[in-house]
């Protein structure tokens, strides 16, 4: 099986999985949009298809005709170069086309891509197919985050999954692992796929530091709450303090207090809080405040990647939740925005966001890399975001003149 | 057929019509909420059922058990006396219960009401059944207004009705009909149903006035637009001027300009503008500005009711659209808020709203009365709201000392 | 002394009083604007002068030259026909011209008006001079309300007046006075000055009612608070309930609780609450909720004027504070908007406001009339607004058919 | 003259300069606050005094009594550890204390500090005096920026300075200076004063780059405008594009187009645009968009500091305006928040802000350093913020495996 065939098979699997995610959802579940930042599942299903139709078929299919002329605009997310787009906060108003029609759209585009594939002996568009596949995997995690948020807004607190909860495996002791100051190479190298924000691979100097071997867990975070963490401004970034006061935030997003018992809402519905499980659904501000309280700090993304490069990386690297780093999302030295509409994929978001590293329980299999840069604004809480602690090794300071 | 049996039959017809309205809509169409003021059709179907369950079954059914304990809160609109309620702007997030379950809820409550009816030889709750029936009729008009608004937010501009447009019948000449100053009785009397805001019947003195025999039509309103009506602050109430500037309002809500041709979106989809049809979907501010420009004013609700009491009332009294009056929504002299939760039906809304009189093309048959008081805030545009002009007869002024 | 000379003398007194109000204020006090609805004292001093310069000198002074060309725009309040205007919420940013220059502006315009007066044997502009004088009196009350609000925002809670508090005279018993149903004449008549919103005098029929002989006092209002009035939604208009919840209103605007002692801030600084004094600084919503709790309602403006026309009107008619009526601010039958820019004085505000009748401790002497219509939005609390109770005489209902 | 005496003399000079800045301003000018981000000059004068009273006198003065007990709260900027504080957006409402009283406050605190100085032979608080001095210098630049913004909101566009404009000296050619990849030491070292955010000095690796020898000037920026820079989303960060659209930004903050002539408002009033002068008053978004259009990017702060360390640094290093870097404001490796309230000086602001390097025409003499880190949110435009271009040397990329 040549590389192209492998790609095509992977592509088929990814496409199928999106439909599988939606399978236990009703058309109504797929319709609703719980907040401007989240999108309806139906929209995700259509937009990921739009990506292939717009960036591959529109250019390469002989005699291209759109499945529906309006879809180009309805399912454009943020590509100004493509033209007009549906207002983001109003994606949930598109009751037409129906879920059924969106699924037909998926099948039609898939069939045309397959035909195109077979007609072309060489595949100059393999890169775009790979990008679309990776793009769809990103949206698969978003579908699950977004449906979780939607269900959390419903007083019935319905669960999505009826299968058993995964076996807990988090009861490991908390230890530090230390790394000496070093001039590293950071960023993706090699021929495998990566996003444009992971390159160029380049050198960074990292002072000596320690990093926690596992993520902060619910029990530890509960201790922070019980110690008055949400009432003590000295622990917080000023903007974070203002934000938790105005939003009345007093615990992680999906926690509920039922009498004396903390519970956590998730895709399995409401569950008693597992104290050993990594704490999740925190804003950057909460993560930083916890770290401050614990006498530590968040890792930088270079530190995180340094640790991940080791023969024996810290535990829980790609595990229950993404890990906020203290690094703002910025281009790597020498970064070039790709030409054309695809250039809008990453570069234009490189401001006022913070990088998360690792992956989460909702990340698709094979969609993780040590160089992967996830990113969200500091206020974000509906993503699978947690805490890995770090601290500087003070002896590593350079000599002062 | 005794009166109670008639009531019961009417009730069955009204209940059936709500389902009929939803019949050509998909579960997705019934799910979405286009703005905080509008509600999803599914929510309307559930809330109108909740009304019967909460105000009749909960009190009178022996061994009452709710269909679902959470529905009491989920489908409470604004009755503080009943307890908690779903946040209005988030009704569209309730993807569970499904439309199917809501229809099952309707059938269950209907069956229990029918059983209760047959068990009770006397029917002390006929008044509540009648109120619920009228309440459901009000929501039927809202369902249609709300779905129209939802569809108008979809760039595909889908139509709901596939049947032919009604025959136009509006090409009547514009004339004035005059009424002498008079001490009238205003408000409902007799034993037939009315809402509490229509009583007590009481006396009002009305100075002499003239009222237009028909509503202002699209052609006349277009002349106002073309004369620069939306650019001339002298025609507008100050709050209206601020409002059209900040909202960038330049024509009625559902008008579209396609090249040189004005079109109007409605439940039949996009249609060329019929210049003879009454202009519709105007705010109070637009109605008042047009009247000012036309050298007239809006009628008061007493004037409107005076005219309606005549042997030969003005044309188009109960016709294509409701008619803004210049009367703010206020209690009639001697008005008493009914006891209990039902007291919240009308009284607590008697501030910062304006009364509309008449009825519209979307009002259910037999849901019109000359004493009927519809009411909305002055900014409202998604209701079927139009203009009937009036003007004072100056000779009617009292002598000055 | 002929009538014109009397007018001129009154005009001089009114002009002098505006400066007297500002006399104990610093230039800084006169600069600040505490909220968009309030204006700096300096702006009031300039705007009242602008009124004379724009509406009299600009038209009638031979060889008119403006005192400063920019003032026409800077001190225009809301007259679209005059042209551009300084954004209302940014009046407090005009540190130039200085208070000193504004006072020079006042003296210049006064001198030119006096010269014009002496040159013209007949005075066709007496009406405009009278209007400007009355306008300035309205602004004198606003200056005091606005400075009170400004000082209330300062944690030092400075007082403006150093003179003794007026002797309390409010300890009268609460009684009802009743009036039979009647067809009245309402509105101003005769040759004395009135605003355009007080005419035409016209007929209104009023059903029988009772009205309180005095205003609700602080002690009575405190009982409402202590009975949980601010926690009981059944007492409130729905919009009022939303408003007190979102604004966290729990007592009249300037009340402070110091330990167990209620105090009230005012132009004399912070004082212990006088339980016999009329309660003041309430929104329409608070006034209506109190009335509801007390088993009564607010009077309509016709009822208020009816009572005021009597030989023995209720006590405290023109007293400590204005009295919210349940009447929305609307044109009288036959009302004509005056021609020109002056037409913007009143008419364009006749929507979404409620009428207050009477006068207040801050109203200038001789600026009261039984036909006077003050008006503010229902949320307004920084004006001198209180409660007079009324109730319907139920026996007055007309016979039902 | 020993070091302490020098410090004391510098301190006296800095204190005197603050009053000198205010000298040509009226009490009214010093009162007004043009937006929440800016403060009244009077407040600056008081707050810089509060800093010395709270952090030195309160701790060290025997028998300390505050000048006024309320000032501790009124003039607290953002120190939660000190206690309550006046709401930032309402600083302009503090008409009391007067400017005169604030000046008396300054003199009183200065006298007490001088007395304390003379009593103590050793000066353990020299560090705090130095910090307060530097703090006051920061506020001197803010006073001028804030008064410029205030005056820009006044349609009269008054100038502050009556002296001649400084001689233009900007007409130098644009060239690039290149730097090889290097492992640097970044951050302050030595015994001279620096802020806590400038340490620890630490190592950073910088890939090879070029940096412009001078700042982008008005003429170059005008070319960007004329080339449609503000209409082309491809040049902008997504958040920047949204921001210029919603704020309707089309040119630098203080530019005005008078007919065909561009003018710039500043402390000398309105002046014709000098095309050779560095462009100023740009947001981070505008700076980044310009750089993108020019085929370049902003420098990182490490690159900037690298260049500044050279024997022959680029021109205009400390010149007309601060230079946006692409570095988000973050702690240096090993950064420790100082203990106590002083710890709130910098650390809690290290999120969602971008670093500016250099200094501006408004920066006090001797308040510049190559390690100085100024910082503001990306939307900030009222500060003296401009552009220095940089670009990566592509040959510097590390070898890929």
PDB file of C-alpha atoms in Angstrom, chain A residues 145-321:
ATOM      1  CA  UNK A 145     -16.436  20.189  23.606  1.00  0.00           C
ATOM      2  CA  UNK A 146     -19.290  22.127  22.079  1.00  0.00           C
ATOM      3  CA  UNK A 147     -21.910  19.455  22.679  1.00  0.00           C
ATOM      4  CA  UNK A 148     -20.683  19.141  26.263  1.00  0.00           C
ATOM      5  CA  UNK A 149     -21.134  22.863  26.716  1.00  0.00           C
ATOM      6  CA  UNK A 150     -24.562  22.772  25.117  1.00  0.00           C
ATOM      7  CA  UNK A 151     -25.728  19.952  27.346  1.00  0.00           C
ATOM      8  CA  UNK A 152     -24.321  21.735  30.403  1.00  0.00           C
ATOM      9  CA  UNK A 153     -26.703  24.630  29.644  1.00  0.00           C
ATOM     10  CA  UNK A 154     -29.676  22.280  29.797  1.00  0.00           C
ATOM     11  CA  UNK A 155     -31.062  21.930  33.336  1.00  0.00           C
ATOM     12  CA  UNK A 156     -31.646  18.234  32.578  1.00  0.00           C
ATOM     13  CA  UNK A 157     -27.855  17.819  32.289  1.00  0.00           C
ATOM     14  CA  UNK A 158     -28.097  15.000  29.763  1.00  0.00           C
ATOM     15  CA  UNK A 159     -25.100  12.789  29.132  1.00  0.00           C
ATOM     16  CA  UNK A 160     -23.919  11.972  25.633  1.00  0.00           C
ATOM     17  CA  UNK A 161     -22.119   8.686  26.258  1.00  0.00           C
ATOM     18  CA  UNK A 162     -23.933   5.671  27.585  1.00  0.00           C
ATOM     19  CA  UNK A 163     -20.817   3.545  27.667  1.00  0.00           C
ATOM     20  CA  UNK A 164     -18.950   3.023  30.914  1.00  0.00           C
ATOM     21  CA  UNK A 165     -16.550   5.650  32.152  1.00  0.00           C
ATOM     22  CA  UNK A 166     -12.935   4.827  31.354  1.00  0.00           C
ATOM     23  CA  UNK A 167     -11.056   3.158  34.179  1.00  0.00           C
ATOM     24  CA  UNK A 168      -9.400   5.764  36.349  1.00  0.00           C
ATOM     25  CA  UNK A 169      -5.626   5.560  36.123  1.00  0.00           C
ATOM     26  CA  UNK A 170      -4.547   8.789  37.690  1.00  0.00           C
ATOM     27  CA  UNK A 171      -3.494   7.939  41.214  1.00  0.00           C
ATOM     28  CA  UNK A 172       0.197   8.617  40.755  1.00  0.00           C
ATOM     29  CA  UNK A 173       2.300  10.570  43.241  1.00  0.00           C
ATOM     30  CA  UNK A 174       3.297  14.145  42.518  1.00  0.00           C
ATOM     31  CA  UNK A 175       7.013  14.579  41.798  1.00  0.00           C
ATOM     32  CA  UNK A 176       9.261  17.048  40.032  1.00  0.00           C
ATOM     33  CA  UNK A 177      11.580  16.213  37.186  1.00  0.00           C
ATOM     34  CA  UNK A 178      14.437  18.640  36.548  1.00  0.00           C
ATOM     35  CA  UNK A 179      16.115  19.773  33.348  1.00  0.00           C
ATOM     36  CA  UNK A 180      19.387  21.621  32.943  1.00  0.00           C
ATOM     37  CA  UNK A 181      19.715  24.845  31.018  1.00  0.00           C
ATOM     38  CA  UNK A 182      20.108  24.021  27.354  1.00  0.00           C
ATOM     39  CA  UNK A 183      20.056  25.384  23.847  1.00  0.00           C
ATOM     40  CA  UNK A 184      17.338  23.350  22.178  1.00  0.00           C
ATOM     41  CA  UNK A 185      15.771  22.886  18.849  1.00  0.00           C
ATOM     42  CA  UNK A 186      12.073  23.535  19.059  1.00  0.00           C
ATOM     43  CA  UNK A 187       9.407  22.923  16.454  1.00  0.00           C
ATOM     44  CA  UNK A 188       8.540  20.276  13.945  1.00  0.00           C
ATOM     45  CA  UNK A 189      11.043  18.627  11.658  1.00  0.00           C
ATOM     46  CA  UNK A 190      10.813  15.811   9.187  1.00  0.00           C
ATOM     47  CA  UNK A 191       8.328  14.989   6.478  1.00  0.00           C
ATOM     48  CA  UNK A 192       5.290  14.087   8.499  1.00  0.00           C
ATOM     49  CA  UNK A 193       2.400  16.442   8.672  1.00  0.00           C
ATOM     50  CA  UNK A 194       2.432  19.450  10.940  1.00  0.00           C
ATOM     51  CA  UNK A 195       0.598  22.755  10.996  1.00  0.00           C
ATOM     52  CA  UNK A 196       2.392  25.846   9.756  1.00  0.00           C
ATOM     53  CA  UNK A 197       2.550  27.242  13.290  1.00  0.00           C
ATOM     54  CA  UNK A 198       4.909  24.402  14.332  1.00  0.00           C
ATOM     55  CA  UNK A 199       7.687  25.511  12.013  1.00  0.00           C
ATOM     56  CA  UNK A 200      10.376  26.599  11.357  1.00  0.00           C
ATOM     57  CA  UNK A 201      12.208  24.389  13.746  1.00  0.00           C
ATOM     58  CA  UNK A 202      14.562  26.781  15.448  1.00  0.00           C
ATOM     59  CA  UNK A 203      16.827  27.215  18.420  1.00  0.00           C
ATOM     60  CA  UNK A 204      15.693  28.395  21.853  1.00  0.00           C
ATOM     61  CA  UNK A 205      17.705  28.644  25.008  1.00  0.00           C
ATOM     62  CA  UNK A 206      15.896  27.388  28.092  1.00  0.00           C
ATOM     63  CA  UNK A 207      17.184  28.069  31.610  1.00  0.00           C
ATOM     64  CA  UNK A 208      17.126  25.174  34.054  1.00  0.00           C
ATOM     65  CA  UNK A 209      13.715  24.237  35.394  1.00  0.00           C
ATOM     66  CA  UNK A 210      11.648  21.524  37.000  1.00  0.00           C
ATOM     67  CA  UNK A 211       8.390  20.203  35.694  1.00  0.00           C
ATOM     68  CA  UNK A 212       5.708  18.158  37.437  1.00  0.00           C
ATOM     69  CA  UNK A 213       5.477  14.533  36.393  1.00  0.00           C
ATOM     70  CA  UNK A 214       1.722  14.607  36.348  1.00  0.00           C
ATOM     71  CA  UNK A 215      -1.129  17.090  36.042  1.00  0.00           C
ATOM     72  CA  UNK A 216      -2.746  18.858  38.986  1.00  0.00           C
ATOM     73  CA  UNK A 217      -5.708  16.783  40.077  1.00  0.00           C
ATOM     74  CA  UNK A 218      -9.178  17.604  41.353  1.00  0.00           C
ATOM     75  CA  UNK A 219      -8.233  16.932  44.967  1.00  0.00           C
ATOM     76  CA  UNK A 220      -5.368  19.378  44.825  1.00  0.00           C
ATOM     77  CA  UNK A 221      -7.481  21.969  43.113  1.00  0.00           C
ATOM     78  CA  UNK A 222     -10.207  21.495  45.718  1.00  0.00           C
ATOM     79  CA  UNK A 223      -7.628  22.312  48.393  1.00  0.00           C
ATOM     80  CA  UNK A 224      -6.945  25.586  46.569  1.00  0.00           C
ATOM     81  CA  UNK A 225     -10.666  26.374  46.590  1.00  0.00           C
ATOM     82  CA  UNK A 226     -11.008  25.486  50.242  1.00  0.00           C
ATOM     83  CA  UNK A 227      -7.992  27.628  51.105  1.00  0.00           C
ATOM     84  CA  UNK A 228      -9.876  30.629  49.700  1.00  0.00           C
ATOM     85  CA  UNK A 229      -8.073  30.733  46.384  1.00  0.00           C
ATOM     86  CA  UNK A 230     -10.992  32.424  44.630  1.00  0.00           C
ATOM     87  CA  UNK A 231     -11.159  35.122  47.324  1.00  0.00           C
ATOM     88  CA  UNK A 232      -7.506  36.155  47.403  1.00  0.00           C
ATOM     89  CA  UNK A 233      -6.555  38.776  44.785  1.00  0.00           C
ATOM     90  CA  UNK A 234      -2.851  38.360  45.582  1.00  0.00           C
ATOM     91  CA  UNK A 235      -2.891  35.045  43.706  1.00  0.00           C
ATOM     92  CA  UNK A 236      -4.388  36.352  40.512  1.00  0.00           C
ATOM     93  CA  UNK A 237      -3.394  38.222  37.428  1.00  0.00           C
ATOM     94  CA  UNK A 238      -5.269  41.531  37.586  1.00  0.00           C
ATOM     95  CA  UNK A 239      -7.326  40.747  34.482  1.00  0.00           C
ATOM     96  CA  UNK A 240      -8.117  37.299  35.853  1.00  0.00           C
ATOM     97  CA  UNK A 241      -9.306  38.728  39.155  1.00  0.00           C
ATOM     98  CA  UNK A 242     -11.608  41.159  37.366  1.00  0.00           C
ATOM     99  CA  UNK A 243     -12.862  38.343  35.213  1.00  0.00           C
ATOM    100  CA  UNK A 244     -13.726  35.891  38.009  1.00  0.00           C
ATOM    101  CA  UNK A 245     -15.435  38.679  39.939  1.00  0.00           C
ATOM    102  CA  UNK A 246     -17.564  39.857  37.044  1.00  0.00           C
ATOM    103  CA  UNK A 247     -18.388  36.307  35.910  1.00  0.00           C
ATOM    104  CA  UNK A 248     -18.813  35.039  39.488  1.00  0.00           C
ATOM    105  CA  UNK A 249     -16.457  32.150  38.912  1.00  0.00           C
ATOM    106  CA  UNK A 250     -15.778  30.098  42.035  1.00  0.00           C
ATOM    107  CA  UNK A 251     -14.814  26.646  40.728  1.00  0.00           C
ATOM    108  CA  UNK A 252     -13.997  24.833  37.474  1.00  0.00           C
ATOM    109  CA  UNK A 253     -16.587  25.247  34.743  1.00  0.00           C
ATOM    110  CA  UNK A 254     -18.509  22.002  35.126  1.00  0.00           C
ATOM    111  CA  UNK A 255     -18.310  21.472  38.873  1.00  0.00           C
ATOM    112  CA  UNK A 256     -21.539  21.401  40.885  1.00  0.00           C
ATOM    113  CA  UNK A 257     -21.905  21.274  44.632  1.00  0.00           C
ATOM    114  CA  UNK A 258     -24.746  18.969  45.696  1.00  0.00           C
ATOM    115  CA  UNK A 259     -24.996  19.342  49.416  1.00  0.00           C
ATOM    116  CA  UNK A 260     -21.531  18.439  50.668  1.00  0.00           C
ATOM    117  CA  UNK A 261     -20.614  16.469  47.521  1.00  0.00           C
ATOM    118  CA  UNK A 262     -18.809  17.949  44.561  1.00  0.00           C
ATOM    119  CA  UNK A 263     -19.880  16.593  41.222  1.00  0.00           C
ATOM    120  CA  UNK A 264     -18.598  17.132  37.721  1.00  0.00           C
ATOM    121  CA  UNK A 265     -20.681  17.279  34.588  1.00  0.00           C
ATOM    122  CA  UNK A 266     -19.309  15.671  31.470  1.00  0.00           C
ATOM    123  CA  UNK A 267     -20.182  13.622  28.446  1.00  0.00           C
ATOM    124  CA  UNK A 268     -21.207  10.826  30.785  1.00  0.00           C
ATOM    125  CA  UNK A 269     -23.546  13.174  32.631  1.00  0.00           C
ATOM    126  CA  UNK A 270     -23.129  14.194  36.230  1.00  0.00           C
ATOM    127  CA  UNK A 271     -20.575  12.178  38.209  1.00  0.00           C
ATOM    128  CA  UNK A 272     -19.134  12.414  41.679  1.00  0.00           C
ATOM    129  CA  UNK A 273     -15.836  14.230  41.541  1.00  0.00           C
ATOM    130  CA  UNK A 274     -12.865  11.894  41.187  1.00  0.00           C
ATOM    131  CA  UNK A 275     -10.180  13.514  43.319  1.00  0.00           C
ATOM    132  CA  UNK A 276      -7.349  11.792  41.487  1.00  0.00           C
ATOM    133  CA  UNK A 277      -8.465  12.829  38.036  1.00  0.00           C
ATOM    134  CA  UNK A 278      -6.684  15.803  36.436  1.00  0.00           C
ATOM    135  CA  UNK A 279      -8.578  19.019  37.033  1.00  0.00           C
ATOM    136  CA  UNK A 280     -10.060  20.254  33.778  1.00  0.00           C
ATOM    137  CA  UNK A 281     -12.010  23.169  32.235  1.00  0.00           C
ATOM    138  CA  UNK A 282      -9.976  25.946  33.780  1.00  0.00           C
ATOM    139  CA  UNK A 283      -9.188  29.311  32.283  1.00  0.00           C
ATOM    140  CA  UNK A 284      -5.584  30.397  31.908  1.00  0.00           C
ATOM    141  CA  UNK A 285      -6.259  32.732  34.822  1.00  0.00           C
ATOM    142  CA  UNK A 286      -7.342  29.895  37.094  1.00  0.00           C
ATOM    143  CA  UNK A 287      -4.390  27.783  36.028  1.00  0.00           C
ATOM    144  CA  UNK A 288      -1.956  30.629  36.754  1.00  0.00           C
ATOM    145  CA  UNK A 289      -3.581  31.440  40.114  1.00  0.00           C
ATOM    146  CA  UNK A 290      -3.404  27.826  41.218  1.00  0.00           C
ATOM    147  CA  UNK A 291       0.254  27.640  40.213  1.00  0.00           C
ATOM    148  CA  UNK A 292       0.987  30.819  42.147  1.00  0.00           C
ATOM    149  CA  UNK A 293      -0.740  29.420  45.233  1.00  0.00           C
ATOM    150  CA  UNK A 294       1.237  26.185  44.898  1.00  0.00           C
ATOM    151  CA  UNK A 295       4.528  28.094  44.833  1.00  0.00           C
ATOM    152  CA  UNK A 296       5.126  27.228  41.223  1.00  0.00           C
ATOM    153  CA  UNK A 297       4.261  28.546  37.782  1.00  0.00           C
ATOM    154  CA  UNK A 298       3.059  27.261  34.421  1.00  0.00           C
ATOM    155  CA  UNK A 299       5.644  25.872  32.034  1.00  0.00           C
ATOM    156  CA  UNK A 300       6.630  27.766  28.911  1.00  0.00           C
ATOM    157  CA  UNK A 301       5.952  25.949  25.682  1.00  0.00           C
ATOM    158  CA  UNK A 302       9.686  25.533  25.112  1.00  0.00           C
ATOM    159  CA  UNK A 303      10.068  23.891  28.527  1.00  0.00           C
ATOM    160  CA  UNK A 304       7.157  21.608  27.782  1.00  0.00           C
ATOM    161  CA  UNK A 305       8.600  20.580  24.436  1.00  0.00           C
ATOM    162  CA  UNK A 306      12.052  20.139  25.981  1.00  0.00           C
ATOM    163  CA  UNK A 307      10.598  17.732  28.530  1.00  0.00           C
ATOM    164  CA  UNK A 308       8.645  15.917  25.832  1.00  0.00           C
ATOM    165  CA  UNK A 309      11.813  15.375  23.801  1.00  0.00           C
ATOM    166  CA  UNK A 310      13.400  13.350  26.594  1.00  0.00           C
ATOM    167  CA  UNK A 311      13.712   9.616  26.586  1.00  0.00           C
ATOM    168  CA  UNK A 312      11.583   9.548  29.699  1.00  0.00           C
ATOM    169  CA  UNK A 313       9.136  12.400  29.465  1.00  0.00           C
ATOM    170  CA  UNK A 314       6.894  13.340  32.398  1.00  0.00           C
ATOM    171  CA  UNK A 315       3.779  11.268  32.854  1.00  0.00           C
ATOM    172  CA  UNK A 316       0.433  12.369  31.475  1.00  0.00           C
ATOM    173  CA  UNK A 317       1.981  14.198  28.543  1.00  0.00           C
ATOM    174  CA  UNK A 318      -0.880  13.338  26.201  1.00  0.00           C
ATOM    175  CA  UNK A 319      -3.598  12.502  28.614  1.00  0.00           C
ATOM    176  CA  UNK A 320      -6.843  13.761  30.090  1.00  0.00           C
ATOM    177  CA  UNK A 321      -6.427  17.424  29.288  1.00  0.00           C
TER     178      UNK A 321
END
